[in-house]
Amino acid sequence: MTATVRLEPAGRCRWDEPVRIVVRGLVPRQPVTLRAYLRDEKGTLFRAHARYCADARGEVDLTRAPALGGSFVGLEPMGLLWALEPEKPFWRFLKRDVQTPFAVELAVLDGHEPEGGRLLGRTVHERHFLPPGVRREPVRAGRVRATLFLPPGEPGLLGVRERVLWATSGFWYCFRGVCLGDTVKGPGIGLLGISLGADICLSMASFLKNVSATVSINGSGFSGNKSIYYKETCIPPLGHDLRRIKINFSGLLDIVDIRNDIVGGHENLSMIPIEKAQGPILFIVGQDDHNWRSELYAQIASERLQAHGKEKPQIISYPGTGHYIEPPYFPWCPASLHKLLKQPVIWGGEPRAHSKAQVDAWKQILTFFYTHLGGNWKGASPKL
């Protein structure tokens, strides 16, 4: 091997942090191919590659060098991560055990051959989700099944950034509080959820006290296929019609229109009574969401809040963005197996636009929580 791969920060970093990738020791103007490999927790291989040409000094710095082809083109310093694709069809990239990092192998190959030429250099980069010293404690109380993460030292000092990272990695999350009975003990409770998890958070914010801020990522705000019960309250399901399923040109199912029409708009009986929420709600929306029409649902939620004398909520909509808006640099999931339909469905979005939306949404969510839960957040991190 004749080339060296240098990373900044070196060794390992948190998943939401960008990493600078620089290849040195090449011949000036030498054509090379960079490849990234990662195996998820189920052992499925994810891969991405891009073709570059070294500069006059024999270097390829991904912050300055545009990709000439491969999994993406153009100047994309983090493209080798967000463009990762599963070897297994219709497989979604997930992180369940936040105690272990993902190891990303980066390889430099000579030339632009489709299968790659001689190996010139390689390195392994770890991306973690959990700061050192944090303990993971399972919670089992009645019907409650949860996980409590305890930082070293004084309780409650775990950073908002880490908690948002776990929440957007596949969980809905209760910040700075413990659920006890029919309330949450605060103060300063924040909720975040995606898809159905977002609707769970909206329900909690509507019925439970001490919730100071809620983030809904592509939620609907409606009771979907089953009724929602809380004490004497029952919210009937909106329901769906499977005859509305479409099949796209690739033979995949498109379920965006299977839900029943929203008769009565924001007064529909199946809508979660979000006007009862004590704290503000941030709606993060993908305009090309094909799970359901998230942008329409967010507008109806806004109408409901204003009709009940509440302030107009913040809605951030992203064009070219699908259903699973996840942490920065998570690979885009265009389609995967639907657990209920047992068939692959499309989730929408376009890779570059979706990736950029995830980075911006991350900053917006952190700013929102720091604003309403307290803290020292002063805007986007320079690293972002």
Coordinates of C-alpha atoms in Angstrom, one line a residue:
M1 CA 0.0 0.0 0.0
T2 CA 1.4 3.4 -1.0
A3 CA -1.3 5.9 0.1
T4 CA -2.4 7.0 3.6
V5 CA -5.9 7.8 4.6
R6 CA -6.2 10.5 7.2
L7 CA -9.4 11.4 9.1
E8 CA -10.3 14.4 11.2
P9 CA -11.2 13.7 13.9
A10 CA -9.0 10.6 13.9
G11 CA -10.1 7.2 15.1
R12 CA -13.7 7.7 16.2
C13 CA -16.4 10.3 16.5
R14 CA -20.1 10.6 17.2
W15 CA -22.3 9.6 14.3
D16 CA -23.8 13.1 13.8
E17 CA -20.3 14.7 13.4
P18 CA -18.8 15.2 10.0
V19 CA -15.4 13.7 9.3
R20 CA -12.8 15.1 7.0
I21 CA -11.3 12.4 4.7
V22 CA -7.9 13.1 3.0
V23 CA -5.9 10.7 1.0
R24 CA -2.1 11.4 0.7
G25 CA 0.9 9.9 -1.0
L26 CA -0.6 9.5 -4.5
V27 CA 0.9 10.4 -7.8
P28 CA -0.2 13.9 -9.0
R29 CA -3.5 13.6 -11.0
Q30 CA -3.7 9.9 -10.2
P31 CA -7.2 8.4 -10.7
V32 CA -8.4 6.6 -7.6
T33 CA -11.6 5.0 -6.3
L34 CA -12.7 5.4 -2.7
R35 CA -14.9 2.7 -1.2
A36 CA -16.7 2.6 2.1
Y37 CA -18.0 -0.6 3.8
L38 CA -20.1 -1.0 6.9
R39 CA -22.0 -4.0 8.4
D40 CA -25.1 -3.3 10.4
E41 CA -26.1 -5.1 13.6
K42 CA -27.8 -7.9 11.5
G43 CA -24.6 -8.4 9.5
T44 CA -25.9 -6.9 6.2
L45 CA -23.2 -5.2 4.2
F46 CA -23.6 -1.5 3.1
R47 CA -21.4 -0.1 0.4
A48 CA -20.6 3.1 -1.4
H49 CA -17.9 4.2 -3.8
A50 CA -16.8 7.4 -5.6
R51 CA -14.1 8.1 -8.3
Y52 CA -11.6 11.0 -7.8
C53 CA -8.5 12.4 -9.3
A54 CA -5.6 13.5 -7.1
D55 CA -4.5 17.1 -7.2
A56 CA -1.0 18.4 -8.1
R57 CA 0.3 17.4 -4.7
G58 CA -0.9 13.9 -5.0
E59 CA -3.8 14.4 -2.5
V60 CA -7.5 13.8 -2.5
D61 CA -9.3 16.0 0.1
L62 CA -13.0 15.3 0.0
T63 CA -13.8 18.8 1.3
R64 CA -12.3 20.2 -2.0
A65 CA -12.3 17.4 -4.5
P66 CA -15.6 16.6 -6.4
A67 CA -16.5 13.0 -7.1
L68 CA -16.4 12.2 -10.8
G69 CA -18.9 9.3 -10.6
G70 CA -19.9 6.3 -8.6
S71 CA -22.6 6.4 -5.8
F72 CA -22.7 10.2 -6.1
V73 CA -21.2 13.0 -8.1
G74 CA -20.0 16.5 -7.1
L75 CA -18.6 17.9 -3.9
E76 CA -19.9 15.7 -1.1
P77 CA -17.5 15.4 1.8
M78 CA -19.8 13.0 3.6
G79 CA -21.1 11.2 0.5
L80 CA -19.4 7.9 1.3
L81 CA -21.6 7.7 4.4
W82 CA -25.0 9.0 3.3
A83 CA -24.8 7.1 0.0
L84 CA -24.2 3.7 1.6
E85 CA -26.5 1.1 0.0
P86 CA -27.4 -2.3 1.4
E87 CA -26.3 -5.4 -0.4
K88 CA -29.6 -6.9 0.7
P89 CA -32.6 -5.5 -1.2
F90 CA -35.1 -3.3 0.7
W91 CA -33.1 -3.3 3.8
R92 CA -33.2 -0.2 6.1
F93 CA -30.2 1.0 8.0
L94 CA -31.0 0.9 11.8
K95 CA -29.2 1.3 15.1
R96 CA -30.7 -0.6 18.0
D97 CA -27.8 -1.0 20.4
V98 CA -26.5 2.5 21.0
Q99 CA -23.8 1.1 23.3
T100 CA -21.8 -0.2 20.3
P101 CA -20.3 1.9 17.5
F102 CA -20.5 1.2 13.8
A103 CA -17.1 0.5 12.1
V104 CA -16.7 2.0 8.6
E105 CA -13.9 0.7 6.5
L106 CA -12.5 3.1 4.0
A107 CA -10.3 1.8 1.1
V108 CA -8.4 3.6 -1.7
L109 CA -8.1 1.7 -4.9
D110 CA -6.0 2.5 -8.0
G111 CA -7.9 3.7 -11.1
H112 CA -11.5 4.0 -12.0
E113 CA -12.2 0.4 -12.9
P114 CA -15.8 -0.8 -11.9
E115 CA -14.4 -3.5 -9.6
G116 CA -11.5 -1.4 -8.4
G117 CA -7.8 -1.8 -9.0
R118 CA -4.9 -2.4 -6.6
L119 CA -5.4 -1.5 -3.0
L120 CA -3.4 1.6 -2.1
G121 CA -4.5 2.3 1.4
R122 CA -7.2 1.7 4.0
T123 CA -8.4 2.7 7.4
V124 CA -11.2 1.9 9.8
H125 CA -13.4 4.7 11.3
E126 CA -15.6 4.2 14.3
R127 CA -18.8 6.2 14.7
H128 CA -20.5 6.0 18.1
F129 CA -23.7 6.9 19.7
L130 CA -23.0 6.9 23.4
P131 CA -20.5 9.0 25.4
P132 CA -18.0 7.1 27.6
G133 CA -19.3 6.2 31.1
V134 CA -23.0 6.2 30.4
R135 CA -24.9 3.3 31.9
R136 CA -27.9 1.7 30.3
E137 CA -30.6 0.6 32.7
P138 CA -33.8 -1.3 31.6
V139 CA -37.0 0.1 33.1
R140 CA -39.9 -2.4 33.9
A141 CA -42.8 -0.8 35.8
G142 CA -46.3 -2.2 35.2
R143 CA -46.8 -2.1 31.5
V144 CA -44.0 0.4 30.9
R145 CA -41.0 -0.9 29.0
A146 CA -38.3 1.6 28.6
T147 CA -34.5 2.2 28.8
L148 CA -32.9 4.8 31.1
F149 CA -29.5 6.1 30.2
L150 CA -27.6 7.4 33.2
P151 CA -24.5 9.7 32.7
P152 CA -21.6 9.5 35.1
G153 CA -21.6 12.0 37.9
E154 CA -24.7 14.1 38.6
P155 CA -28.0 12.7 37.2
G156 CA -29.6 14.6 34.4
L157 CA -26.6 16.1 32.8
L158 CA -26.6 13.9 29.7
G159 CA -26.4 16.2 26.7
V160 CA -29.5 17.0 24.6
R161 CA -27.5 16.2 21.5
E162 CA -26.9 12.6 22.6
R163 CA -30.6 12.1 23.6
V164 CA -31.8 13.4 20.3
L165 CA -29.3 11.1 18.5
W166 CA -30.8 8.0 20.3
A167 CA -34.4 9.2 19.7
T168 CA -33.9 9.7 16.0
S169 CA -32.1 6.3 15.7
G170 CA -35.4 4.5 16.0
F171 CA -36.9 5.4 19.3
W172 CA -39.3 8.0 20.7
Y173 CA -37.7 9.6 23.7
C174 CA -38.7 11.4 26.9
F175 CA -36.1 14.1 27.8
R176 CA -35.2 15.0 31.4
G177 CA -38.2 13.2 33.0
V178 CA -39.5 9.9 34.2
C179 CA -43.0 8.6 33.4
L180 CA -44.9 7.8 36.5
G181 CA -48.5 6.7 36.3
D182 CA -50.5 9.2 34.1
T183 CA -48.0 12.0 34.3
V184 CA -44.3 12.7 33.6
K185 CA -42.1 14.3 36.3
G186 CA -40.2 17.3 35.1
P187 CA -39.8 20.1 34.7
G188 CA -38.5 20.5 31.2
I189 CA -39.8 17.4 29.4
G190 CA -39.1 17.0 25.7
L191 CA -40.6 14.4 23.4
L192 CA -39.4 13.4 19.9
G193 CA -40.7 10.8 17.6
I194 CA -40.8 9.8 13.9
S195 CA -43.7 8.3 12.0
L196 CA -46.0 6.4 14.4
G197 CA -43.6 7.3 17.2
A198 CA -44.4 11.0 16.4
D199 CA -48.1 10.3 16.9
I200 CA -47.3 8.6 20.3
C201 CA -45.4 11.7 21.3
L202 CA -48.3 14.0 20.2
S203 CA -50.7 11.9 22.2
M204 CA -48.4 12.1 25.3
A205 CA -48.1 15.9 24.9
S206 CA -51.9 16.2 24.6
F207 CA -52.8 14.1 27.6
L208 CA -49.9 14.3 30.0
K209 CA -48.7 17.2 32.1
N210 CA -45.2 18.8 32.2
V211 CA -44.3 18.3 28.5
S212 CA -42.5 21.4 27.5
A213 CA -41.6 20.7 23.9
T214 CA -42.5 18.1 21.2
V215 CA -40.9 17.3 17.9
S216 CA -43.0 15.4 15.3
I217 CA -41.0 14.0 12.4
N218 CA -43.4 13.0 9.6
G219 CA -46.1 12.2 12.0
S220 CA -49.8 12.4 11.1
G221 CA -51.5 13.7 14.2
F222 CA -54.3 11.2 13.8
S223 CA -55.3 7.9 15.3
G224 CA -54.4 5.6 12.4
N225 CA -55.5 1.9 12.4
K226 CA -56.5 1.5 16.0
S227 CA -58.3 3.6 18.6
I228 CA -56.3 5.7 21.1
Y229 CA -57.5 5.3 24.7
Y230 CA -56.7 7.6 27.6
K231 CA -58.8 7.3 30.7
E232 CA -62.4 8.1 29.5
T233 CA -61.2 9.5 26.2
C234 CA -61.3 7.3 23.0
I235 CA -60.0 8.6 19.7
P236 CA -61.4 6.5 16.9
P237 CA -59.1 5.4 14.0
L238 CA -59.1 7.2 10.7
G239 CA -58.9 3.9 8.9
H240 CA -57.6 3.0 5.5
D241 CA -58.5 1.4 2.2
L242 CA -56.0 -1.0 0.7
R243 CA -57.6 -0.7 -2.7
R244 CA -55.9 2.7 -2.9
I245 CA -52.5 1.1 -3.0
K246 CA -50.6 2.0 -6.2
I247 CA -47.7 0.1 -7.8
N248 CA -44.9 2.2 -9.2
F249 CA -42.7 1.6 -12.3
S250 CA -40.3 -0.6 -10.2
G251 CA -43.1 -2.8 -9.0
L252 CA -43.0 -1.4 -5.5
L253 CA -46.1 -0.5 -3.5
D254 CA -47.0 3.1 -3.0
I255 CA -49.2 3.5 0.1
V256 CA -49.3 7.3 0.3
D257 CA -53.0 7.6 -0.4
I258 CA -54.4 4.5 1.5
R259 CA -55.7 6.4 4.5
N260 CA -59.3 7.5 4.5
D261 CA -60.2 11.1 3.6
I262 CA -60.1 13.6 6.4
V263 CA -63.7 14.6 6.6
G264 CA -64.1 17.8 8.6
G265 CA -60.5 18.8 8.4
H266 CA -59.0 19.8 11.7
E267 CA -62.3 18.9 13.5
N268 CA -62.1 15.3 12.4
L269 CA -62.9 13.0 15.4
S270 CA -59.8 10.9 14.7
M271 CA -57.4 13.8 15.2
I272 CA -55.2 13.8 18.3
P273 CA -56.3 16.9 20.5
I274 CA -52.9 18.6 20.2
E275 CA -54.5 21.9 21.3
K276 CA -54.3 20.5 24.8
A277 CA -50.5 20.3 24.7
Q278 CA -48.8 22.6 27.2
G279 CA -45.7 23.2 25.2
P280 CA -44.8 24.1 21.6
I281 CA -44.7 21.6 18.8
L282 CA -42.2 21.5 15.9
F283 CA -43.3 19.7 12.8
I284 CA -40.5 18.3 10.6
V285 CA -41.9 17.3 7.2
G286 CA -40.6 15.5 4.1
Q287 CA -42.5 16.9 1.1
D288 CA -42.0 13.6 -0.8
D289 CA -43.1 11.4 2.1
H290 CA -44.8 8.3 0.6
N291 CA -45.9 6.7 3.9
W292 CA -48.7 9.3 4.2
R293 CA -49.1 13.0 3.3
S294 CA -47.1 14.5 6.1
E295 CA -47.1 18.0 4.8
L296 CA -50.9 18.1 4.5
Y297 CA -51.3 16.6 8.0
A298 CA -48.9 19.3 9.4
Q299 CA -51.0 22.0 7.8
I300 CA -54.2 20.5 9.3
A301 CA -52.5 20.4 12.7
S302 CA -51.6 24.1 12.4
E303 CA -55.2 24.9 11.6
R304 CA -56.4 23.0 14.6
L305 CA -54.0 24.8 17.0
Q306 CA -54.9 28.2 15.6
A307 CA -58.6 27.4 15.7
H308 CA -58.3 26.8 19.5
G309 CA -56.4 30.0 20.1
K310 CA -52.9 28.6 20.1
E311 CA -49.9 30.2 18.2
K312 CA -49.1 29.0 14.7
P313 CA -46.6 26.1 15.1
Q314 CA -43.3 25.9 13.4
I315 CA -43.4 23.7 10.3
I316 CA -40.2 23.0 8.5
S317 CA -40.7 21.3 5.1
Y318 CA -38.0 19.8 3.0
P319 CA -38.4 19.2 -0.8
G320 CA -37.1 15.9 -2.2
T321 CA -37.2 14.4 1.3
G322 CA -39.0 11.1 2.1
H323 CA -40.4 9.5 5.2
Y324 CA -37.4 8.5 7.3
I325 CA -35.7 11.7 8.3
E326 CA -32.9 10.4 10.5
P327 CA -29.7 11.7 12.1
P328 CA -27.1 13.4 9.8
Y329 CA -25.3 11.1 7.4
F330 CA -27.7 8.1 7.9
P331 CA -28.1 6.3 4.6
W332 CA -31.3 7.2 2.8
C333 CA -33.9 4.5 2.7
P334 CA -35.9 4.7 -0.5
A335 CA -37.9 1.5 0.1
S336 CA -38.1 -1.3 2.6
L337 CA -40.4 -4.1 3.8
H338 CA -43.6 -2.9 5.4
K339 CA -44.2 -4.8 8.6
L340 CA -48.0 -5.0 8.2
L341 CA -48.2 -5.4 4.5
K342 CA -45.3 -7.9 4.4
Q343 CA -44.2 -6.3 1.1
P344 CA -41.7 -3.6 0.1
V345 CA -43.1 -0.1 -0.1
I346 CA -41.5 3.2 -1.2
W347 CA -40.8 5.9 1.3
G348 CA -40.0 8.7 -1.1
G349 CA -37.2 11.2 -1.3
E350 CA -34.1 11.8 -3.4
P351 CA -30.7 10.9 -2.0
R352 CA -28.8 14.2 -2.1
A353 CA -31.8 16.3 -1.0
H354 CA -32.8 13.9 1.7
S355 CA -29.2 13.9 3.1
K356 CA -29.1 17.7 3.2
A357 CA -32.5 17.7 4.9
Q358 CA -31.3 15.4 7.6
V359 CA -28.3 17.7 8.4
D360 CA -30.5 20.8 8.6
A361 CA -33.3 19.1 10.5
W362 CA -30.8 18.0 13.1
K363 CA -29.7 21.6 13.7
Q364 CA -33.4 22.7 13.8
I365 CA -34.3 20.1 16.4
L366 CA -31.4 20.8 18.6
T367 CA -32.1 24.5 18.5
F368 CA -35.8 23.9 19.3
F369 CA -35.0 21.7 22.4
Y370 CA -32.4 24.0 23.7
T371 CA -34.7 27.0 23.4
H372 CA -37.6 25.3 25.2
L373 CA -35.8 23.0 27.6
G374 CA -32.9 25.3 28.5
G375 CA -29.2 24.8 28.0
N376 CA -26.3 26.6 26.3
W377 CA -27.0 25.8 22.7
K378 CA -26.1 28.9 20.6
G379 CA -26.9 27.6 17.1
A380 CA -25.3 25.2 14.7
S381 CA -22.1 23.6 15.7
P382 CA -19.1 24.7 13.6
K383 CA -18.6 21.0 12.8
L384 CA -22.0 20.8 11.2

